[in-house]
Amino acid sequence: MEDLLKMKDKTIVIMGVANKRSLAWGVAESLHQAGAKLVFTYRKDRSRSKLEKLLEENEMKAEHIIQCDVNDDDSIQNAFQEIQKKADVIHGVVHSVAFAHAEDLKGEFLNTSRDGFAFAHDTSAYSLIAVAKASKPLMKEGGSLIAMSYLGAERVVEGYNVMGVAKASLEASVRYLASDLGKDNIRVNAISAGAIRTLAAKGVPSFNEILHKIEDTAPLRRNVTKEEVGDMTLAMMSHLSRGVTGEIVYVDSGYNIMG
Ligand code: 1JT
């Protein structure tokens, strides 16, 4: 019983902490509690400051904090080269990064621009492929890659629009990457998280409605938290999930099963 998770000697890279509400921060807390060593990447300087403050407040220590812009191949390659220099071996990466232009997350999907489509897919889906490629040489002892998705990938959720199509691409990429990387004992999975009030959800006019609908109709009759997403991410990083790859795991109070 002692150590079912076997996280003590593992180094995990977490991408996408913007503030204390970020899913990636929930993941950091769960992985830290399990004894993992953490490396963080950030894009904006502001996110780095927020992260440093969060780490201090929670008496947590990062092994390294490294800048990485997922829209830029060189930045991704450089970031993982830096991580390799400092940590040598890593055992997993949490990809908790997505972006789309605000104008593409309202009104009709029909109005999605070519540029808005490309940008959402580049940032939110292609980035997983680039990160998988850059991190593979560091996962010499095998590893686990986790991406974050949302139900809008497979159902029409009003307003989610181009992000839904980008998340569909992300989920398909998880399966193709899982197929390629299985021979290196690298697993690739996604968590489909229920609606959670994060920075990303800010400015979504229908968000309150979505949260209330989940409380009324999801099997567990409540919304989920970033801590619950963090704990499932820990499970998917750990020894317990060693036989699982290419899956989309729902942490959504069961909402997705309802008709
Ligand atoms: C992004 C945004 C990715 C918001 C996201 C996201 N994944 C989940 N959300 C929350 C959400 C957003 C909308 C929604 C339901 C949930 C915004 C910035 C780009 C990346 O539609 C009803 C719009």
mmCIF file of C-alpha atoms and ligand atoms in Angstrom:
data_model
loop_
_atom_site.group_PDB
_atom_site.id
_atom_site.type_symbol
_atom_site.label_atom_id
_atom_site.label_comp_id
_atom_site.label_asym_id
_atom_site.label_seq_id
_atom_site.Cartn_x
_atom_site.Cartn_y
_atom_site.Cartn_z
ATOM 1 C CA MET A 1 0.000 0.000 0.000
ATOM 2 C CA GLU A 2 2.843 2.340 0.872
ATOM 3 C CA ASP A 3 3.671 3.918 -2.432
ATOM 4 C CA LEU A 4 1.194 2.997 -5.109
ATOM 5 C CA LEU A 5 1.823 6.150 -7.116
ATOM 6 C CA LYS A 6 5.636 5.974 -7.293
ATOM 7 C CA MET A 7 5.984 9.706 -7.946
ATOM 8 C CA LYS A 8 8.889 10.374 -5.558
ATOM 9 C CA ASP A 9 11.699 10.113 -8.092
ATOM 10 C CA LYS A 10 9.786 11.642 -10.967
ATOM 11 C CA THR A 11 10.300 15.012 -12.626
ATOM 12 C CA ILE A 12 7.225 16.436 -14.338
ATOM 13 C CA VAL A 13 7.005 19.519 -16.566
ATOM 14 C CA ILE A 14 3.844 21.612 -16.105
ATOM 15 C CA MET A 15 2.938 24.060 -18.872
ATOM 16 C CA GLY A 16 0.196 26.653 -18.450
ATOM 17 C CA VAL A 17 -0.018 28.061 -14.928
ATOM 18 C CA ALA A 18 -1.417 31.587 -15.395
ATOM 19 C CA ASN A 19 -2.781 32.104 -11.870
ATOM 20 C CA LYS A 20 -4.152 30.272 -8.831
ATOM 21 C CA ARG A 21 -7.311 29.268 -10.709
ATOM 22 C CA SER A 22 -5.453 27.559 -13.556
ATOM 23 C CA LEU A 23 -6.071 23.826 -14.006
ATOM 24 C CA ALA A 24 -2.283 23.556 -14.256
ATOM 25 C CA TRP A 25 -1.995 24.952 -10.723
ATOM 26 C CA GLY A 26 -4.408 22.278 -9.436
ATOM 27 C CA VAL A 27 -2.153 19.746 -11.136
ATOM 28 C CA ALA A 28 0.954 21.268 -9.535
ATOM 29 C CA GLU A 29 -0.569 20.947 -6.051
ATOM 30 C CA SER A 30 -1.539 17.297 -6.551
ATOM 31 C CA LEU A 31 1.820 16.311 -8.046
ATOM 32 C CA HIS A 32 3.683 18.181 -5.308
ATOM 33 C CA GLN A 33 1.718 16.387 -2.570
ATOM 34 C CA ALA A 34 2.658 13.078 -4.155
ATOM 35 C CA GLY A 35 6.335 14.029 -3.959
ATOM 36 C CA ALA A 36 7.094 14.734 -7.624
ATOM 37 C CA LYS A 37 9.744 17.237 -8.676
ATOM 38 C CA LEU A 38 8.210 20.020 -10.738
ATOM 39 C CA VAL A 39 9.471 22.073 -13.659
ATOM 40 C CA PHE A 40 7.230 24.898 -14.899
ATOM 41 C CA THR A 41 7.031 26.681 -18.213
ATOM 42 C CA TYR A 42 5.319 30.025 -18.720
ATOM 43 C CA ARG A 43 4.825 32.419 -21.614
ATOM 44 C CA LYS A 44 4.172 35.861 -20.203
ATOM 45 C CA ASP A 45 6.421 37.477 -17.576
ATOM 46 C CA ARG A 46 3.272 38.198 -15.620
ATOM 47 C CA SER A 47 2.559 34.458 -15.395
ATOM 48 C CA ARG A 48 6.082 33.855 -14.105
ATOM 49 C CA SER A 49 5.593 36.385 -11.295
ATOM 50 C CA LYS A 50 2.194 34.883 -10.413
ATOM 51 C CA LEU A 51 3.727 31.418 -10.383
ATOM 52 C CA GLU A 52 6.662 32.485 -8.179
ATOM 53 C CA LYS A 53 4.222 34.059 -5.721
ATOM 54 C CA LEU A 54 2.022 30.943 -5.676
ATOM 55 C CA LEU A 55 5.011 28.685 -5.062
ATOM 56 C CA GLU A 56 6.174 30.865 -2.178
ATOM 57 C CA GLU A 57 2.703 31.111 -0.592
ATOM 58 C CA ASN A 58 2.330 27.336 -0.725
ATOM 59 C CA GLU A 59 5.869 26.550 0.422
ATOM 60 C CA MET A 60 6.550 24.726 -2.795
ATOM 61 C CA LYS A 61 9.792 24.691 -4.729
ATOM 62 C CA ALA A 62 10.154 24.452 -8.482
ATOM 63 C CA GLU A 63 13.209 22.636 -9.819
ATOM 64 C CA HIS A 64 13.218 25.108 -12.721
ATOM 65 C CA ILE A 65 11.003 27.789 -14.266
ATOM 66 C CA ILE A 66 11.527 28.239 -17.983
ATOM 67 C CA GLN A 67 10.025 30.501 -20.635
ATOM 68 C CA CYS A 68 8.225 28.720 -23.474
ATOM 69 C CA ASP A 69 6.001 30.135 -26.201
ATOM 70 C CA VAL A 70 4.080 27.201 -27.696
ATOM 71 C CA ASN A 71 3.434 29.157 -30.903
ATOM 72 C CA ASP A 72 7.163 29.069 -31.626
ATOM 73 C CA ASP A 73 9.041 25.825 -32.470
ATOM 74 C CA ASP A 74 12.439 27.293 -31.523
ATOM 75 C CA SER A 75 11.103 28.412 -28.163
ATOM 76 C CA ILE A 76 9.761 24.896 -27.467
ATOM 77 C CA GLN A 77 13.013 23.230 -28.562
ATOM 78 C CA ASN A 78 15.094 25.669 -26.477
ATOM 79 C CA ALA A 79 12.889 25.211 -23.423
ATOM 80 C CA PHE A 80 13.240 21.419 -23.447
ATOM 81 C CA GLN A 81 16.985 21.668 -24.155
ATOM 82 C CA GLU A 82 17.259 23.877 -21.069
ATOM 83 C CA ILE A 83 15.244 21.350 -19.083
ATOM 84 C CA GLN A 84 17.486 18.538 -20.334
ATOM 85 C CA LYS A 85 20.607 20.422 -19.225
ATOM 86 C CA LYS A 86 19.170 20.940 -15.763
ATOM 87 C CA ALA A 87 17.082 17.832 -15.057
ATOM 88 C CA ASP A 88 18.481 15.304 -17.585
ATOM 89 C CA VAL A 89 15.562 12.854 -17.368
ATOM 90 C CA ILE A 90 11.890 13.801 -17.121
ATOM 91 C CA HIS A 91 8.910 11.473 -16.643
ATOM 92 C CA GLY A 92 5.986 13.489 -17.881
ATOM 93 C CA VAL A 93 4.581 16.690 -19.316
ATOM 94 C CA VAL A 94 1.271 18.378 -18.519
ATOM 95 C CA HIS A 95 0.067 20.436 -21.486
ATOM 96 C CA SER A 96 -2.506 22.858 -20.103
ATOM 97 C CA VAL A 97 -2.350 25.516 -22.792
ATOM 98 C CA ALA A 98 -5.017 26.850 -25.138
ATOM 99 C CA PHE A 99 -5.848 30.093 -26.815
ATOM 100 C CA ALA A 100 -8.189 31.596 -29.382
ATOM 101 C CA HIS A 101 -9.078 35.136 -30.376
ATOM 102 C CA ALA A 102 -11.929 36.514 -28.246
ATOM 103 C CA GLU A 103 -14.003 37.335 -31.315
ATOM 104 C CA ASP A 104 -13.991 33.652 -32.284
ATOM 105 C CA LEU A 105 -15.606 32.634 -28.981
ATOM 106 C CA LYS A 106 -18.846 34.486 -29.507
ATOM 107 C CA GLY A 107 -21.557 34.570 -32.106
ATOM 108 C CA GLU A 108 -21.771 31.957 -34.805
ATOM 109 C CA PHE A 109 -19.004 29.440 -35.586
ATOM 110 C CA LEU A 110 -19.847 30.186 -39.213
ATOM 111 C CA ASN A 111 -18.012 33.493 -38.863
ATOM 112 C CA THR A 112 -14.677 31.929 -37.849
ATOM 113 C CA SER A 113 -11.883 33.585 -39.814
ATOM 114 C CA ARG A 114 -9.099 31.630 -41.542
ATOM 115 C CA ASP A 115 -6.600 33.317 -39.264
ATOM 116 C CA GLY A 116 -8.642 32.671 -36.097
ATOM 117 C CA PHE A 117 -8.997 29.010 -37.038
ATOM 118 C CA ALA A 118 -5.256 28.646 -37.694
ATOM 119 C CA PHE A 119 -4.305 30.479 -34.486
ATOM 120 C CA ALA A 120 -6.585 28.397 -32.243
ATOM 121 C CA HIS A 121 -5.326 25.155 -33.768
ATOM 122 C CA ASP A 122 -1.677 26.211 -33.712
ATOM 123 C CA THR A 123 -1.766 27.236 -30.056
ATOM 124 C CA SER A 124 -4.139 24.608 -28.686
ATOM 125 C CA ALA A 125 -3.529 21.462 -30.784
ATOM 126 C CA TYR A 126 -0.299 21.632 -32.825
ATOM 127 C CA SER A 127 1.554 22.688 -29.690
ATOM 128 C CA LEU A 128 0.965 19.224 -28.204
ATOM 129 C CA ILE A 129 2.712 17.602 -31.170
ATOM 130 C CA ALA A 130 5.665 19.987 -30.930
ATOM 131 C CA VAL A 131 5.902 19.446 -27.161
ATOM 132 C CA ALA A 132 5.741 15.657 -27.596
ATOM 133 C CA LYS A 133 8.585 15.801 -30.108
ATOM 134 C CA ALA A 134 10.766 18.095 -27.982
ATOM 135 C CA SER A 135 10.177 16.160 -24.738
ATOM 136 C CA LYS A 136 10.610 12.628 -26.153
ATOM 137 C CA PRO A 137 14.441 12.586 -25.852
ATOM 138 C CA LEU A 138 14.121 13.521 -22.153
ATOM 139 C CA MET A 139 11.699 10.686 -21.332
ATOM 140 C CA LYS A 140 14.388 8.014 -21.468
ATOM 141 C CA GLU A 141 12.756 5.995 -18.696
ATOM 142 C CA GLY A 142 9.302 6.178 -20.293
ATOM 143 C CA GLY A 143 6.787 8.877 -19.549
ATOM 144 C CA SER A 144 3.276 10.245 -19.548
ATOM 145 C CA LEU A 145 1.945 13.191 -21.507
ATOM 146 C CA ILE A 146 -1.369 14.738 -20.426
ATOM 147 C CA ALA A 147 -3.374 17.317 -22.371
ATOM 148 C CA MET A 148 -6.463 19.198 -21.196
ATOM 149 C CA SER A 149 -9.663 19.074 -23.226
ATOM 150 C CA TYR A 150 -13.318 19.969 -22.920
ATOM 151 C CA LEU A 151 -16.662 18.482 -23.983
ATOM 152 C CA GLY A 152 -16.943 21.125 -26.713
ATOM 153 C CA ALA A 153 -14.540 18.876 -28.691
ATOM 154 C CA GLU A 154 -17.368 16.415 -29.399
ATOM 155 C CA ARG A 155 -20.627 18.274 -28.756
ATOM 156 C CA VAL A 156 -21.769 21.690 -29.799
ATOM 157 C CA VAL A 157 -21.407 23.928 -26.742
ATOM 158 C CA GLU A 158 -22.737 27.349 -27.651
ATOM 159 C CA GLY A 159 -19.932 29.898 -27.843
ATOM 160 C CA TYR A 160 -17.064 27.394 -27.627
ATOM 161 C CA ASN A 161 -16.926 27.475 -31.422
ATOM 162 C CA VAL A 162 -13.418 27.238 -32.892
ATOM 163 C CA MET A 163 -11.988 26.012 -29.566
ATOM 164 C CA GLY A 164 -14.248 22.957 -29.878
ATOM 165 C CA VAL A 165 -12.788 22.164 -33.280
ATOM 166 C CA ALA A 166 -9.261 22.753 -31.963
ATOM 167 C CA LYS A 167 -9.947 20.444 -28.977
ATOM 168 C CA ALA A 168 -11.263 17.771 -31.391
ATOM 169 C CA SER A 169 -7.922 18.069 -33.176
ATOM 170 C CA LEU A 170 -6.106 17.878 -29.836
ATOM 171 C CA GLU A 171 -7.984 14.695 -28.852
ATOM 172 C CA ALA A 172 -7.241 13.042 -32.208
ATOM 173 C CA SER A 173 -3.602 14.109 -31.841
ATOM 174 C CA VAL A 174 -3.542 12.357 -28.444
ATOM 175 C CA ARG A 175 -4.489 9.077 -30.164
ATOM 176 C CA TYR A 176 -1.941 9.390 -32.989
ATOM 177 C CA LEU A 177 0.823 10.412 -30.588
ATOM 178 C CA ALA A 178 -0.091 7.523 -28.275
ATOM 179 C CA SER A 179 0.292 5.176 -31.237
ATOM 180 C CA ASP A 180 3.729 6.577 -32.167
ATOM 181 C CA LEU A 181 5.163 6.858 -28.659
ATOM 182 C CA GLY A 182 3.903 3.614 -27.127
ATOM 183 C CA LYS A 183 7.027 1.754 -28.261
ATOM 184 C CA ASP A 184 9.113 4.173 -26.172
ATOM 185 C CA ASN A 185 6.875 3.500 -23.166
ATOM 186 C CA ILE A 186 5.524 7.048 -23.375
ATOM 187 C CA ARG A 187 1.781 7.235 -22.775
ATOM 188 C CA VAL A 188 -0.378 10.062 -24.115
ATOM 189 C CA ASN A 189 -3.823 10.846 -22.691
ATOM 190 C CA ALA A 190 -6.194 13.772 -22.284
ATOM 191 C CA ILE A 191 -8.422 14.862 -19.435
ATOM 192 C CA SER A 192 -11.764 16.251 -20.496
ATOM 193 C CA ALA A 193 -12.487 18.602 -17.609
ATOM 194 C CA GLY A 194 -15.917 19.895 -16.714
ATOM 195 C CA ALA A 195 -16.535 23.631 -16.790
ATOM 196 C CA ILE A 196 -14.353 25.391 -14.210
ATOM 197 C CA ARG A 197 -14.108 29.122 -13.588
ATOM 198 C CA THR A 198 -10.573 29.894 -14.792
ATOM 199 C CA LEU A 199 -9.010 32.877 -16.519
ATOM 200 C CA ALA A 200 -9.947 31.172 -19.815
ATOM 201 C CA ALA A 201 -13.618 31.104 -18.810
ATOM 202 C CA LYS A 202 -13.592 34.822 -17.985
ATOM 203 C CA GLY A 203 -15.718 36.815 -20.339
ATOM 204 C CA VAL A 204 -17.754 33.800 -21.480
ATOM 205 C CA PRO A 205 -21.241 35.247 -21.147
ATOM 206 C CA SER A 206 -23.015 31.868 -20.862
ATOM 207 C CA PHE A 207 -20.598 30.428 -18.283
ATOM 208 C CA ASN A 208 -22.901 30.839 -15.269
ATOM 209 C CA GLU A 209 -25.684 29.115 -17.175
ATOM 210 C CA ILE A 210 -23.364 26.223 -18.032
ATOM 211 C CA LEU A 211 -22.359 25.807 -14.370
ATOM 212 C CA HIS A 212 -26.009 25.804 -13.242
ATOM 213 C CA LYS A 213 -27.048 23.303 -15.907
ATOM 214 C CA ILE A 214 -24.324 20.936 -14.687
ATOM 215 C CA GLU A 215 -25.542 21.288 -11.077
ATOM 216 C CA ASP A 216 -29.041 20.387 -12.228
ATOM 217 C CA THR A 217 -28.287 17.517 -14.603
ATOM 218 C CA ALA A 218 -24.858 15.923 -14.080
ATOM 219 C CA PRO A 219 -24.965 12.550 -12.256
ATOM 220 C CA LEU A 220 -23.026 14.006 -9.280
ATOM 221 C CA ARG A 221 -25.247 17.155 -9.311
ATOM 222 C CA ARG A 222 -22.294 19.473 -8.797
ATOM 223 C CA ASN A 223 -19.419 21.085 -10.657
ATOM 224 C CA VAL A 224 -15.854 19.799 -10.521
ATOM 225 C CA THR A 225 -12.809 21.585 -9.143
ATOM 226 C CA LYS A 226 -9.260 22.083 -10.347
ATOM 227 C CA GLU A 227 -8.204 19.889 -7.399
ATOM 228 C CA GLU A 228 -10.194 16.999 -8.884
ATOM 229 C CA VAL A 229 -8.592 17.590 -12.277
ATOM 230 C CA GLY A 230 -5.217 17.721 -10.488
ATOM 231 C CA ASP A 231 -5.802 14.398 -8.761
ATOM 232 C CA MET A 232 -6.829 12.629 -11.982
ATOM 233 C CA THR A 233 -3.786 14.088 -13.711
ATOM 234 C CA LEU A 234 -1.678 12.663 -10.868
ATOM 235 C CA ALA A 235 -3.316 9.269 -11.389
ATOM 236 C CA MET A 236 -2.606 9.461 -15.140
ATOM 237 C CA MET A 237 1.023 10.405 -14.431
ATOM 238 C CA SER A 238 1.473 7.642 -11.892
ATOM 239 C CA HIS A 239 2.310 3.932 -11.912
ATOM 240 C CA LEU A 240 -1.410 3.210 -11.378
ATOM 241 C CA SER A 241 -2.283 4.160 -14.972
ATOM 242 C CA ARG A 242 0.662 2.357 -16.599
ATOM 243 C CA GLY A 243 -1.634 0.347 -18.896
ATOM 244 C CA VAL A 244 -3.619 3.325 -20.179
ATOM 245 C CA THR A 245 -2.792 5.314 -23.314
ATOM 246 C CA GLY A 246 -4.651 7.182 -26.046
ATOM 247 C CA GLU A 247 -7.628 7.824 -23.766
ATOM 248 C CA ILE A 248 -9.828 10.805 -23.035
ATOM 249 C CA VAL A 249 -10.650 10.660 -19.301
ATOM 250 C CA TYR A 250 -13.673 12.700 -18.156
ATOM 251 C CA VAL A 251 -13.465 14.624 -14.895
ATOM 252 C CA ASP A 252 -16.875 16.231 -15.227
ATOM 253 C CA SER A 253 -19.274 14.828 -12.571
ATOM 254 C CA GLY A 254 -20.432 12.429 -15.307
ATOM 255 C CA TYR A 255 -22.064 15.227 -17.306
ATOM 256 C CA ASN A 256 -20.905 13.848 -20.679
ATOM 257 C CA ILE A 257 -22.910 10.624 -20.376
ATOM 258 C CA MET A 258 -26.291 12.363 -20.160
ATOM 259 C CA GLY A 259 -28.641 12.522 -23.139
HETATM 260 C C1 1JT B 1 -9.898 28.657 -24.095
HETATM 261 C C2 1JT B 1 -10.821 29.532 -23.553
HETATM 262 C C3 1JT B 1 -9.976 27.307 -23.808
HETATM 263 C C4 1JT B 1 -11.794 29.066 -22.726
HETATM 264 C C5 1JT B 1 -11.883 27.710 -22.431
HETATM 265 C C6 1JT B 1 -10.967 26.836 -22.973
HETATM 266 N N1 1JT B 1 -11.292 25.601 -22.530
HETATM 267 C C7 1JT B 1 -12.355 25.704 -21.724
HETATM 268 N N2 1JT B 1 -12.709 26.974 -21.664
HETATM 269 C C8 1JT B 1 -13.816 27.481 -20.872
HETATM 270 C C9 1JT B 1 -15.047 27.641 -21.733
HETATM 271 C C10 1JT B 1 -15.078 28.617 -22.696
HETATM 272 C C11 1JT B 1 -16.199 28.776 -23.497
HETATM 273 C C12 1JT B 1 -17.268 27.953 -23.348
HETATM 274 C C13 1JT B 1 -17.246 26.992 -22.386
HETATM 275 C C14 1JT B 1 -16.121 26.841 -21.572
HETATM 276 C C15 1JT B 1 -10.788 31.004 -23.849
HETATM 277 C C16 1JT B 1 -9.486 31.444 -24.426
HETATM 278 C C17 1JT B 1 -9.075 30.523 -25.501
HETATM 279 C C18 1JT B 1 -8.805 29.142 -24.950
HETATM 280 O O1 1JT B 1 -18.318 28.146 -24.210
HETATM 281 C C19 1JT B 1 -19.585 28.134 -23.735
HETATM 282 C C20 1JT B 1 -16.215 29.836 -24.560
#
